[in-house]
Short mmCIF file of C-alpha atoms in Angstrom, two decimals:
data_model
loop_
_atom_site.label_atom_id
_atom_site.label_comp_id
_atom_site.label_asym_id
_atom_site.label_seq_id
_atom_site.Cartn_x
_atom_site.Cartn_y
_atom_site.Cartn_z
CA UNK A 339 22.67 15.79 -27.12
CA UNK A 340 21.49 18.67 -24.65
CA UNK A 341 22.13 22.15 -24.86
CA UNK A 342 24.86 23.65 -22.96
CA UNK A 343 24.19 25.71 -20.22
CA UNK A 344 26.06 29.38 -19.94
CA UNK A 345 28.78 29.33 -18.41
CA UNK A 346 28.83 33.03 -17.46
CA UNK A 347 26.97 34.58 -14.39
CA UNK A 348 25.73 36.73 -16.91
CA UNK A 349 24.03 34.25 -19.23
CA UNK A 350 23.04 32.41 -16.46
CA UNK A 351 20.97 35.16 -15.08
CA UNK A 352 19.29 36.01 -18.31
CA UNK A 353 18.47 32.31 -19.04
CA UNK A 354 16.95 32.94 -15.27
CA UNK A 355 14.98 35.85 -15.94
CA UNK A 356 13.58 34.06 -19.22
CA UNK A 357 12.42 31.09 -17.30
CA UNK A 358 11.11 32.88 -14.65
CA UNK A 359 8.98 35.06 -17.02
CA UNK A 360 7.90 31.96 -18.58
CA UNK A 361 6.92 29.82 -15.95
CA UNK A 362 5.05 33.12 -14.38
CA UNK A 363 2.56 33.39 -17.64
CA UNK A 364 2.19 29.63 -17.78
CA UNK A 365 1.40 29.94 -14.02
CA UNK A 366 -1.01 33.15 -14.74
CA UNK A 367 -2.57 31.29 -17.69
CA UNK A 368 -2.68 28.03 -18.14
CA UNK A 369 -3.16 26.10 -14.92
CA UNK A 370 -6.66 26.94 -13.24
CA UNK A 371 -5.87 28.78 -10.41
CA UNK A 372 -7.55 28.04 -7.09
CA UNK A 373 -8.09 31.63 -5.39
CA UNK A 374 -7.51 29.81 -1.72
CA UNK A 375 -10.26 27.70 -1.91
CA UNK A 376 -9.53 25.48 0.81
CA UNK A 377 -7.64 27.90 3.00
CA UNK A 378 -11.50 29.91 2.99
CA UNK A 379 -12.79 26.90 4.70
CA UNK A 380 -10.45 27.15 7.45
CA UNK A 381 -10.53 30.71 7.88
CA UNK A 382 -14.07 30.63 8.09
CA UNK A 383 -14.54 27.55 9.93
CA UNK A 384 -12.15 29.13 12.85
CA UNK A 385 -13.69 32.59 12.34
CA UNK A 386 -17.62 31.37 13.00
CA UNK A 387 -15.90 28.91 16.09
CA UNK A 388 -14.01 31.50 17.65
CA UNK A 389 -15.94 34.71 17.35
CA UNK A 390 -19.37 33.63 16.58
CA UNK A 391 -19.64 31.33 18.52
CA UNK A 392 -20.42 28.68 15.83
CA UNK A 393 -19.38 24.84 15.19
CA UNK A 394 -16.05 23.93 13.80
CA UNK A 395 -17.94 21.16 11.51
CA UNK A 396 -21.34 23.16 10.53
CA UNK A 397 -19.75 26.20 8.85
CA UNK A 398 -20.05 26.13 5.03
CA UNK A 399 -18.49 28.51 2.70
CA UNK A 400 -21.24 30.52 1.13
CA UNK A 401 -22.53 29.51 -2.00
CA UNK A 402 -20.97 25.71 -1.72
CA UNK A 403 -21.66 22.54 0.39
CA UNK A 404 -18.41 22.47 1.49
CA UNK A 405 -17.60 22.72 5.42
CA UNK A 406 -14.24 21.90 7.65
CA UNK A 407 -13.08 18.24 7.58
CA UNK A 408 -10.13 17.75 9.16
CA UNK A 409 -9.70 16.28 12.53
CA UNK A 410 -10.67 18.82 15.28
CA UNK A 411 -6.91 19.16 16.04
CA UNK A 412 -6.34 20.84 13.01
CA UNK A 413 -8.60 22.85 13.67
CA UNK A 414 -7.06 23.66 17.15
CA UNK A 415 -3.39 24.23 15.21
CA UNK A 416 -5.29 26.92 13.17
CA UNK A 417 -6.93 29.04 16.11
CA UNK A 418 -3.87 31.73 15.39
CA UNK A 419 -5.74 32.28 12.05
CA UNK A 420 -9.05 34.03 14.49
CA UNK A 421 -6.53 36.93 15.05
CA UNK A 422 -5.64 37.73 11.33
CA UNK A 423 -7.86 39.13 8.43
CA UNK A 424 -8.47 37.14 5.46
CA UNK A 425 -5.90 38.72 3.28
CA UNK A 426 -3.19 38.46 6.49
CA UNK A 427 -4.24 34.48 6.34
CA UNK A 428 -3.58 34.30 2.84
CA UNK A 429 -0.30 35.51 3.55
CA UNK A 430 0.87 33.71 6.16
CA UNK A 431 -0.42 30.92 4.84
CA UNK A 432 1.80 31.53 1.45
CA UNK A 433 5.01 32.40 3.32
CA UNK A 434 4.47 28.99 5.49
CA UNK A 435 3.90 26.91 2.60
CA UNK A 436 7.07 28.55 1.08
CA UNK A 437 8.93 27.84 4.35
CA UNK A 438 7.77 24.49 4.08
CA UNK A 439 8.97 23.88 0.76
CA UNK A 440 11.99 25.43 1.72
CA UNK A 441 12.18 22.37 4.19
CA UNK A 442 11.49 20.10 2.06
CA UNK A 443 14.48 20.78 -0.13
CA UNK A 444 16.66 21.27 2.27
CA UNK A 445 16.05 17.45 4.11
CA UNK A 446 16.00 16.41 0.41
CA UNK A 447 19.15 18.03 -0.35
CA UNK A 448 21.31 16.86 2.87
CA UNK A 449 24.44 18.04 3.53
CA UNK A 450 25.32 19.06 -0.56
CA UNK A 451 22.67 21.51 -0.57
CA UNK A 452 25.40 24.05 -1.70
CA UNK A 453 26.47 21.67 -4.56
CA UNK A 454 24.44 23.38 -7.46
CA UNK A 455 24.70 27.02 -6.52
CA UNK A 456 22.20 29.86 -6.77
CA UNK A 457 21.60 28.86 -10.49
CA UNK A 458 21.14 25.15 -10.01
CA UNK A 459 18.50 26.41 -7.45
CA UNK A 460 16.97 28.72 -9.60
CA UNK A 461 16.58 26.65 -12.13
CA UNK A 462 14.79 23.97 -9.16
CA UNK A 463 12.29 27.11 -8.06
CA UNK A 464 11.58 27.74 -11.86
CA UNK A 465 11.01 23.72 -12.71
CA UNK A 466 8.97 23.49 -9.48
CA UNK A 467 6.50 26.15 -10.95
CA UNK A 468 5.49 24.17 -13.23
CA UNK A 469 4.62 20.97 -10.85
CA UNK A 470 0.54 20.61 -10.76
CA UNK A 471 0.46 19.21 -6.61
CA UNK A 472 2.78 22.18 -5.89
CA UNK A 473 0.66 24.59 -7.52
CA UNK A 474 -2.33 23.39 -6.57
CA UNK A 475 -1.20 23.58 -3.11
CA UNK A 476 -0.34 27.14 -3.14
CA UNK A 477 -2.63 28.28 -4.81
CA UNK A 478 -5.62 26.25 -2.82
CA UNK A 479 -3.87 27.41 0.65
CA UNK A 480 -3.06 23.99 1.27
CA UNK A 481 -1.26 21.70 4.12
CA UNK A 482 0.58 18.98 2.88
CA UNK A 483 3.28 20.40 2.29
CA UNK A 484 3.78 21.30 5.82
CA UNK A 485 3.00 17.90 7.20
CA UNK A 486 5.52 16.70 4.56
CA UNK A 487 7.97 18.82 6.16
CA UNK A 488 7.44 17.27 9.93
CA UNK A 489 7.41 13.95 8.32
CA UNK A 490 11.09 14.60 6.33
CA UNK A 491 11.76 16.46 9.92
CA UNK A 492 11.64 12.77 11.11
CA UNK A 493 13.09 10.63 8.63
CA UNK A 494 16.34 12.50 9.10
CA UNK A 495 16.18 12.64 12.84
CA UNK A 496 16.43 8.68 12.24
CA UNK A 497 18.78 8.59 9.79
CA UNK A 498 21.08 10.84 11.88
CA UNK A 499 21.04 8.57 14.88
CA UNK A 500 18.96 11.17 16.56
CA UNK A 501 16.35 8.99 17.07
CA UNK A 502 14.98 9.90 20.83
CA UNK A 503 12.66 12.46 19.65
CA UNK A 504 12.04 11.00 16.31
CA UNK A 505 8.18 10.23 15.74
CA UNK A 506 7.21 13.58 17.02
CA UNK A 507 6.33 15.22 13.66
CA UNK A 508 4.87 11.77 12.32
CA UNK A 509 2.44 12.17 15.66
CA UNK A 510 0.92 15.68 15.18
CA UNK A 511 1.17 15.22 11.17
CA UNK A 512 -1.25 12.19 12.22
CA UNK A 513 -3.62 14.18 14.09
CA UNK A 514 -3.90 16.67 11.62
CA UNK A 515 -4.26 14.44 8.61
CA UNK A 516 -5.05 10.72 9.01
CA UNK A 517 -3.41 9.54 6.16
CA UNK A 518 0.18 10.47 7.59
CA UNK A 519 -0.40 7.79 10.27
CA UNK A 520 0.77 5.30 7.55
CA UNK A 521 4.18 6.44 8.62
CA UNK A 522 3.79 4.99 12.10
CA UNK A 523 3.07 1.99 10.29
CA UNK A 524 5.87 2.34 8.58
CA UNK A 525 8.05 2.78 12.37
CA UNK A 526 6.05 -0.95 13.11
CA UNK A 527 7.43 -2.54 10.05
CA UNK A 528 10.95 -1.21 10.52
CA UNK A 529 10.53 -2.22 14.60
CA UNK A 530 11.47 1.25 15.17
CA UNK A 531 9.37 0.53 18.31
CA UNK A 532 10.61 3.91 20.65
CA UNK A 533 10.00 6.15 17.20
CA UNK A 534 6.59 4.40 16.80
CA UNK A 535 5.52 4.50 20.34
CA UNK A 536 6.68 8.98 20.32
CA UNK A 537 4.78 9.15 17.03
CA UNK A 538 1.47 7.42 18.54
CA UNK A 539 1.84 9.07 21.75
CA UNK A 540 2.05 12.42 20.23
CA UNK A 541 -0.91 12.03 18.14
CA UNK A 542 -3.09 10.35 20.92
CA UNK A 543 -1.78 13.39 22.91
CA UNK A 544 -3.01 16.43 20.39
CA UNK A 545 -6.16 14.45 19.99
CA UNK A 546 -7.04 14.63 23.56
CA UNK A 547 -6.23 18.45 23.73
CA UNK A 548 -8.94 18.94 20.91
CA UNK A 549 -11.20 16.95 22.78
CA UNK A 550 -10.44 19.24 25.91
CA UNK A 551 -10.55 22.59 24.24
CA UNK A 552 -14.13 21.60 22.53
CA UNK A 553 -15.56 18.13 23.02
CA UNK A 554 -18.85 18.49 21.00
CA UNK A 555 -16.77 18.91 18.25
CA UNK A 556 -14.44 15.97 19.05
CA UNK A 557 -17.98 13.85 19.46
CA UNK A 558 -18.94 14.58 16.04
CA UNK A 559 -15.74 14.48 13.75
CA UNK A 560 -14.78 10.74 15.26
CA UNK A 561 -18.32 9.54 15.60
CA UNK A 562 -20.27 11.17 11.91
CA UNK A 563 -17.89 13.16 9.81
CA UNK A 564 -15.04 10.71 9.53
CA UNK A 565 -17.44 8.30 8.13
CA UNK A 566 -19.02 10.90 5.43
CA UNK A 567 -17.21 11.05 2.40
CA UNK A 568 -19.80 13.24 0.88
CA UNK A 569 -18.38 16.02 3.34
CA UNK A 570 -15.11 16.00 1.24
CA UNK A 571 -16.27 15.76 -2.69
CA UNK A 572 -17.20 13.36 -5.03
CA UNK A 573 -15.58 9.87 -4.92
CA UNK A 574 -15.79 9.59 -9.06
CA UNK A 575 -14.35 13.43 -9.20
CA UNK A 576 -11.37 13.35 -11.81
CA UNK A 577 -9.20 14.71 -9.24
CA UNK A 578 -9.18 11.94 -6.73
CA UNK A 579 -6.61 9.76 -7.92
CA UNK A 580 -6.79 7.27 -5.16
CA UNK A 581 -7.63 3.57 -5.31
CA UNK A 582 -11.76 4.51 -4.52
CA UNK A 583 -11.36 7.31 -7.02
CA UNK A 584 -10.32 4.91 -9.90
CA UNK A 585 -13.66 2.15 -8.75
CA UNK A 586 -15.87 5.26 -7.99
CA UNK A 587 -15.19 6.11 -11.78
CA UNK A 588 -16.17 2.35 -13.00
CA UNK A 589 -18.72 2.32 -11.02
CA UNK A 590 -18.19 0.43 -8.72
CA UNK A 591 -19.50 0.96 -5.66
CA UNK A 592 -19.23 -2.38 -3.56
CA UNK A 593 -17.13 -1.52 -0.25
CA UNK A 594 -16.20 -4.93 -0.28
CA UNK A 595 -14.05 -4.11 -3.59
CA UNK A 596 -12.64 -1.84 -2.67
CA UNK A 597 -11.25 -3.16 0.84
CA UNK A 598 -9.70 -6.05 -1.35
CA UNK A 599 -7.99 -3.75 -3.27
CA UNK A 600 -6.66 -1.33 -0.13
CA UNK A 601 -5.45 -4.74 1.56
CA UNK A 602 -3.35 -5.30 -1.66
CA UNK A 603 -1.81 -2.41 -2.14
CA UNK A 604 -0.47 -2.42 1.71
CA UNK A 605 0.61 -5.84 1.35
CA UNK A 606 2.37 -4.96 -1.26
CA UNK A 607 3.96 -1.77 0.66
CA UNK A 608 4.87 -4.12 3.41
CA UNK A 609 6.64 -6.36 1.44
CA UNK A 610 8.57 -3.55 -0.59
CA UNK A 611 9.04 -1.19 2.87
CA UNK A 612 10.41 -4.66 4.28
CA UNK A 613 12.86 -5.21 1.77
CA UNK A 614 14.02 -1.30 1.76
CA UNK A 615 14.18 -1.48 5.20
CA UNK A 616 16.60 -4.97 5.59
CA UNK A 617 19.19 -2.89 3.21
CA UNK A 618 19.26 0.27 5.27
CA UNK A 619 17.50 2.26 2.14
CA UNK A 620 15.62 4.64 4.62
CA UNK A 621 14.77 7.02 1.69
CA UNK A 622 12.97 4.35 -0.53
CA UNK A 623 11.30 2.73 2.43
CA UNK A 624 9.65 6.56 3.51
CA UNK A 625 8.95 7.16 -0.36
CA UNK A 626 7.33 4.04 -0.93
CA UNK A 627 5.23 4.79 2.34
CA UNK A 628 3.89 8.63 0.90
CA UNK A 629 2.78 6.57 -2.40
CA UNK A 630 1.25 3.98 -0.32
CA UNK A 631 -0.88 7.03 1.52
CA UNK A 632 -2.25 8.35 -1.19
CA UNK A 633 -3.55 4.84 -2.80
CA UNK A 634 -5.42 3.72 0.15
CA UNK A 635 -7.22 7.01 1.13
CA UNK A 636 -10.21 7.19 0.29
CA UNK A 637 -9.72 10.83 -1.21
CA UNK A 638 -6.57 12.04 -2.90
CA UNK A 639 -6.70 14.97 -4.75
CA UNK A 640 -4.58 16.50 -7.32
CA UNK A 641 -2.38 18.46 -4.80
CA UNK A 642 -1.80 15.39 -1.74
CA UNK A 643 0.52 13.95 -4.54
CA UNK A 644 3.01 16.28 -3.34
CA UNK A 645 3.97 13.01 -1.32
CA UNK A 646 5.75 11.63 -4.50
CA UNK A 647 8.53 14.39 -4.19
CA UNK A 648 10.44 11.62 -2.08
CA UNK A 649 9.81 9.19 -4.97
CA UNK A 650 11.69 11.92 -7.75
CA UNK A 651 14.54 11.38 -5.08
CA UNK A 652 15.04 8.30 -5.53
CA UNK A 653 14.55 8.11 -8.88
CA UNK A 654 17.68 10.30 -9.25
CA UNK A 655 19.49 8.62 -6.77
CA UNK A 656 19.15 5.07 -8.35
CA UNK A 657 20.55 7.34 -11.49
CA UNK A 658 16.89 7.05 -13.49
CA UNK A 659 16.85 11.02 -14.71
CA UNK A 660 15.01 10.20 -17.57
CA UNK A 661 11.98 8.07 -16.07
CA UNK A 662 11.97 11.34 -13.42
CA UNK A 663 11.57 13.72 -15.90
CA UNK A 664 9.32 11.61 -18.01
CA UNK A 665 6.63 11.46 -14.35
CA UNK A 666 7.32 15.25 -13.43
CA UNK A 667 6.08 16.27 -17.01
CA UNK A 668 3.08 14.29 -16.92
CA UNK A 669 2.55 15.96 -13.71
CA UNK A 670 2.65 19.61 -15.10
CA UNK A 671 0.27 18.45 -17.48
CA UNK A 672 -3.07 18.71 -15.55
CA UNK A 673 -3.41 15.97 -18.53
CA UNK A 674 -6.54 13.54 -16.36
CA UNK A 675 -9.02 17.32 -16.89
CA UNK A 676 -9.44 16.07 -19.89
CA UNK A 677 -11.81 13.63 -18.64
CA UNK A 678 -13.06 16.10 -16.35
CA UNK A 679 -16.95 15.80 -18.19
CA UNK A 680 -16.40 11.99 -19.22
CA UNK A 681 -14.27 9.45 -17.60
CA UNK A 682 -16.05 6.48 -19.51
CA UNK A 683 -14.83 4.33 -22.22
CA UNK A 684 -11.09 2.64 -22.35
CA UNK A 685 -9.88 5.87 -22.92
CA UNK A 686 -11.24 7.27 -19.68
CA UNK A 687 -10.21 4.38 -17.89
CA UNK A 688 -6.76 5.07 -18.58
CA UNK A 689 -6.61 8.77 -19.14
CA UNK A 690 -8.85 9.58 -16.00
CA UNK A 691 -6.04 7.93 -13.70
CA UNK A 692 -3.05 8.91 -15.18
CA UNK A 693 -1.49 9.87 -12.33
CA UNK A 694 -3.06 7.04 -9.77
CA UNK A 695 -1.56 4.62 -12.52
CA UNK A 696 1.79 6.60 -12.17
CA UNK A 697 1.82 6.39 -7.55
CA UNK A 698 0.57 3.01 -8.14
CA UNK A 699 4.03 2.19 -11.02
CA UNK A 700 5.81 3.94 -8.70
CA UNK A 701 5.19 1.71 -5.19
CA UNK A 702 5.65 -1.60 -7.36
CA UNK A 703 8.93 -0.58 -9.64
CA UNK A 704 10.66 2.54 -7.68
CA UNK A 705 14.21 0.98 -7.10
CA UNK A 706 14.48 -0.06 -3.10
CA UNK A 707 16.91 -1.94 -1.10
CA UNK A 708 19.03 -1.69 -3.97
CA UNK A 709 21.93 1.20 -2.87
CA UNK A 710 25.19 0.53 -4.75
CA UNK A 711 28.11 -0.18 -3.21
CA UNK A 712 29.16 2.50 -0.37
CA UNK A 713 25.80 3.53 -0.59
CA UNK A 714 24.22 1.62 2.30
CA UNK A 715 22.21 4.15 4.74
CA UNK A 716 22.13 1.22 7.50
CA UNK A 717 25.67 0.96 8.23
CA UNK A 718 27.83 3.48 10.07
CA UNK A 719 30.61 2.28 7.83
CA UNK A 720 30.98 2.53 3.94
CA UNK A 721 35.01 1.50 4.57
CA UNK A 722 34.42 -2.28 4.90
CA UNK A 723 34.85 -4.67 1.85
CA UNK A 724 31.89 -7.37 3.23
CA UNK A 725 28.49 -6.50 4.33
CA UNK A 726 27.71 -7.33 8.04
CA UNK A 727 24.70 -9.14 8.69
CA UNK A 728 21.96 -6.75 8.84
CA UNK A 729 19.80 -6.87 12.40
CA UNK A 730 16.26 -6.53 12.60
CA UNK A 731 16.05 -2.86 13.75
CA UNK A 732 19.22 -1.47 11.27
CA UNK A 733 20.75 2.23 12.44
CA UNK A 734 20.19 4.91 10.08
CA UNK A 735 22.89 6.81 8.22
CA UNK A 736 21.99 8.42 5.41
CA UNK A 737 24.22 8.01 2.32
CA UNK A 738 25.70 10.87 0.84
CA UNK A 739 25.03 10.61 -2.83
CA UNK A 740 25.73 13.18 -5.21
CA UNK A 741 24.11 14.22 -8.52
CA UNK A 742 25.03 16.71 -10.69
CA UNK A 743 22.83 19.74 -11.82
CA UNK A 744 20.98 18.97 -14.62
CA UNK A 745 21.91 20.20 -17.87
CA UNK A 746 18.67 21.59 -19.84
CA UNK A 747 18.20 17.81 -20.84
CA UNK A 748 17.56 16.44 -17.47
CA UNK A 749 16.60 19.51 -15.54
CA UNK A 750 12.87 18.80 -15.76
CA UNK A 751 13.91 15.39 -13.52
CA UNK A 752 16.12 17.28 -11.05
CA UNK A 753 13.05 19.28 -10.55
CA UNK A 754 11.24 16.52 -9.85
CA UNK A 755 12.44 15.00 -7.15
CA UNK A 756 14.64 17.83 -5.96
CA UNK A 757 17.74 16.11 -4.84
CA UNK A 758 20.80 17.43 -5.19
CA UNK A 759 23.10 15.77 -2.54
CA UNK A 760 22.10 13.06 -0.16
CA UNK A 761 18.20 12.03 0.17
CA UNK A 762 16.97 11.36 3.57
CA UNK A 763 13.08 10.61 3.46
CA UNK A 764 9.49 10.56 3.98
CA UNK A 765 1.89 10.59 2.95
CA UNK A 766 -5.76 10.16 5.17
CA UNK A 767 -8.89 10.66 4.66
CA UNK A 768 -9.12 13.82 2.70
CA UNK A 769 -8.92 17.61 3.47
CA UNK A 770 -11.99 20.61 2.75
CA UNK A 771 -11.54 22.45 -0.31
CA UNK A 772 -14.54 25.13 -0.58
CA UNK A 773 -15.12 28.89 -2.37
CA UNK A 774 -16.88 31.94 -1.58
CA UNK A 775 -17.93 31.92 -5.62
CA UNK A 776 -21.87 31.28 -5.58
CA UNK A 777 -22.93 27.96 -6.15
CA UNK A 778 -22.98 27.92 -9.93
CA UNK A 779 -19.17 28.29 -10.32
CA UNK A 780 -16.36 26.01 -9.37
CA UNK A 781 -13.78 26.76 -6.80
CA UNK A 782 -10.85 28.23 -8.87
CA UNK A 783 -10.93 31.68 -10.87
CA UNK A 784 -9.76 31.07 -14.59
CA UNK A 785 -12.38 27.98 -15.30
CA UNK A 786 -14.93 25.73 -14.25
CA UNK A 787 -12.61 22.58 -15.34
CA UNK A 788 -9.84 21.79 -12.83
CA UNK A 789 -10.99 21.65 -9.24
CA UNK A 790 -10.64 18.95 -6.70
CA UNK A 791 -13.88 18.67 -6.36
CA UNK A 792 -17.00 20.73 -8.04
CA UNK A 793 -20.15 22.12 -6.20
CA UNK A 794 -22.74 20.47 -8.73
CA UNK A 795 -22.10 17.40 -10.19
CA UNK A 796 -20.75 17.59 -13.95
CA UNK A 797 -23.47 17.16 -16.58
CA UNK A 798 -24.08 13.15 -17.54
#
């Protein structure tokens, strides 16, 4: 039996203030924190391009290896960063991320955001502390969250019947990340062919205005350093928890392998996105597309797994709390570091990917195309006793499904997937992460352990 919750403002604010003070010295202590490793790459890769009249793709972060390696219009989307000091960065770059989180919850939440109140919520904020991608995000000066944002951004255009413009964030998430472009994919399976053709014209489009503002650049990223790997990190690092990143750790090196594998997890994503699709379950079908993302890139580090948060929310939709919680804890864990010098042995082999076991779980079991009754997001109707024949391209209306806020019990799985009303959904090669530590230390400032990548290799 849980705990009960207070019931006055007054306990509830004190039970607040506890957590908060909590989750701030875990947050201070225990997680390795990341002293804007990656968001250094970008400030210096746009500082040397802009005002020293350097190349986007040849600046490295003192001390480190590690360079710019996202597609030149990311690069183009940062130039605003040339007119800000490094600590001003920093700080926009934290308030953005918060906005985009902010987002997040709110396309998550739908129109019951209200339901849990100011202590539901800050018992969400306090929970969400403790989540290792979301950390690891902030705290590295990360993206995804932001491209997670455009992508929700069009997953509820969609499922709104606002469809004309939808594919627009899909597009320039796309040409800022690779792996988002999944999600057009996604548009193809679904035959959401206007969305599709928006989302490919849109990336197409803010490719060729990188190419414009600096070609040389464009040259090199789609013709060398999209094909480099070694750019981004080690393949066998314990933080890419990716399809390669589980072979790379056996061994195994053969491309061919690995291509077999990559082909099987997408047919198994088409089958499952098909299925979600053909019962209007919009939110499962973008969910299972995020966990798809991250499998087949080649690179997925600790923080891209912020692209489960869709998964959580339909977890807790389909009225699983317990298997929610269960995956968020082993997510504040930072549990596969302790492979971090040794990833051999059974124990390795299952340890080392805990949490590529738990995307790859997720995209074969996460409940899709199965919406209880009144619960159908492809019908504009929920008054009907018999289901009409569902047509190929289904319209999108997002159920409005309602969970409660979790008593102490479950909170740990509202957390996790962040739903509190209805859930309207939406994950390529890999992103920089870099230091200005010399090239003895690892990029984060409490310990040399948890990093998504290191600068040497770790002792054999």
């Amino acid at each position: 039996m849980s705990p009960a919750l207070p019931r006055t403002d007054r306990g509830r604010l004190l039970l607040v203030l506890a957590l908060a003070a909590l989750v701030t010295v875990f947050t201070a202590t225990v997680p390795l924190l990341r002293d804007w490793f990656d968001l250094r790459v970008y400030y210096g890769s746009i500082d040397s391009w802009v005002h020293h009249d350097g190349r986007v793709y040849d600046y490295r972060v003192p001390g480190t290896t590690y360079g710019f390696t996202y597609p030149p219009f990311a690069a183009v989307a940062m130039l605003p960063m040339a007119l800000l000091d490094l600590r001003t960065a920093i700080v926009a770059a934290l308030l953005l991320n918060l906005a985009a989180l902010a987002v997040v919850l709110r396309l998550l939440a739908g129109p019951d955001r209200r339901r849990p109140g100011w202590f539901g919520w800050a018992l969400i904020a306090c929970l969400l502390a403790l989540f290792e991608p979301l950390r690891d995000t902030f705290s590295f000066g990360q993206v995804n969250l932001l491209l997670l944002a455009l992508v929700l951004a069009d997953a509820t255009l969609l499922a709104t019947g606002r469809g004309r413009l939808a594919g627009a964030g899909i597009g320039l998430a796309a040409a800022v990340k690779l792996t988002p472009a999944l999600f057009i994919g996604l548009l193809l399976v679904a035959r959401r062919w206007h969305a599709a053709a928006v989302a490919t014209a849109v990336a197409l489009g803010a490719t060729a205005l990188a190419a414009w503002v600096d070609p040389d650049a464009s040259r090199f990223y789609w013709t060398e350093a999209l094909w480099d790997t070694g750019r981004v990190g080690r393949l066998d690092y314990v933080s890419n928890q990716s399809v390669q990143g589980i072979l790379a750790r056996l061994g195994e090196t053969d491309r061919t392998v690995w291509a077999v594998a990559v082909l099987s997890v997408l047919g198994v994503w088409v089958l499952r996105t098909r299925r979600a699709v053909a019962a209007g379950d919009w939110t499962a079908a973008f969910a299972l597309t995020g966990l798809a993302a991250c499998l087949v890139s080649p690179i997925t580090w600790v923080h891209h797994l912020v692209w489960l948060l869709p998964s959580f929310a339909v977890l807790l939709r389909a009225g699983r709390p317990r298997i929610a919680g269960a995956l968020y804890a082993v997510l504040c864990t930072s549990v596969v570091w302790l492979w971090f010098d040794d990833a051999s042995g059974i124990d390795g082999f299952v340890g080392s990917n805990t949490y590529a076991w738990m995307t790859l779980g997720l995209l074969l079991w996460l409940p899709a195309g199965q919406l209880r009754s009144g619960l159908r997001t492809g019908s504009r109707s929920t008054s009907t006793t018999t289901a009409a024949p569902v047509p190929a391209a289904p319209a999108i209306i997002p159920a409005s499904v309602q969970a409660e806020v979790c008593s102490c019990g479950t909170a740990a799985a509202t957390a996790g997937g962040v739903v509190v009303g209805r859930v309207d959904v939406g994950g390529a090669p890999s992103e920089p992460t870099a230091s200005t530590f010399p090239a003895d230390l690892k990029p984060q400032s409490s310990s040399e352990r948890a990093s998504s990548y290191t600068v040497d290799p770790p002792p054999s």
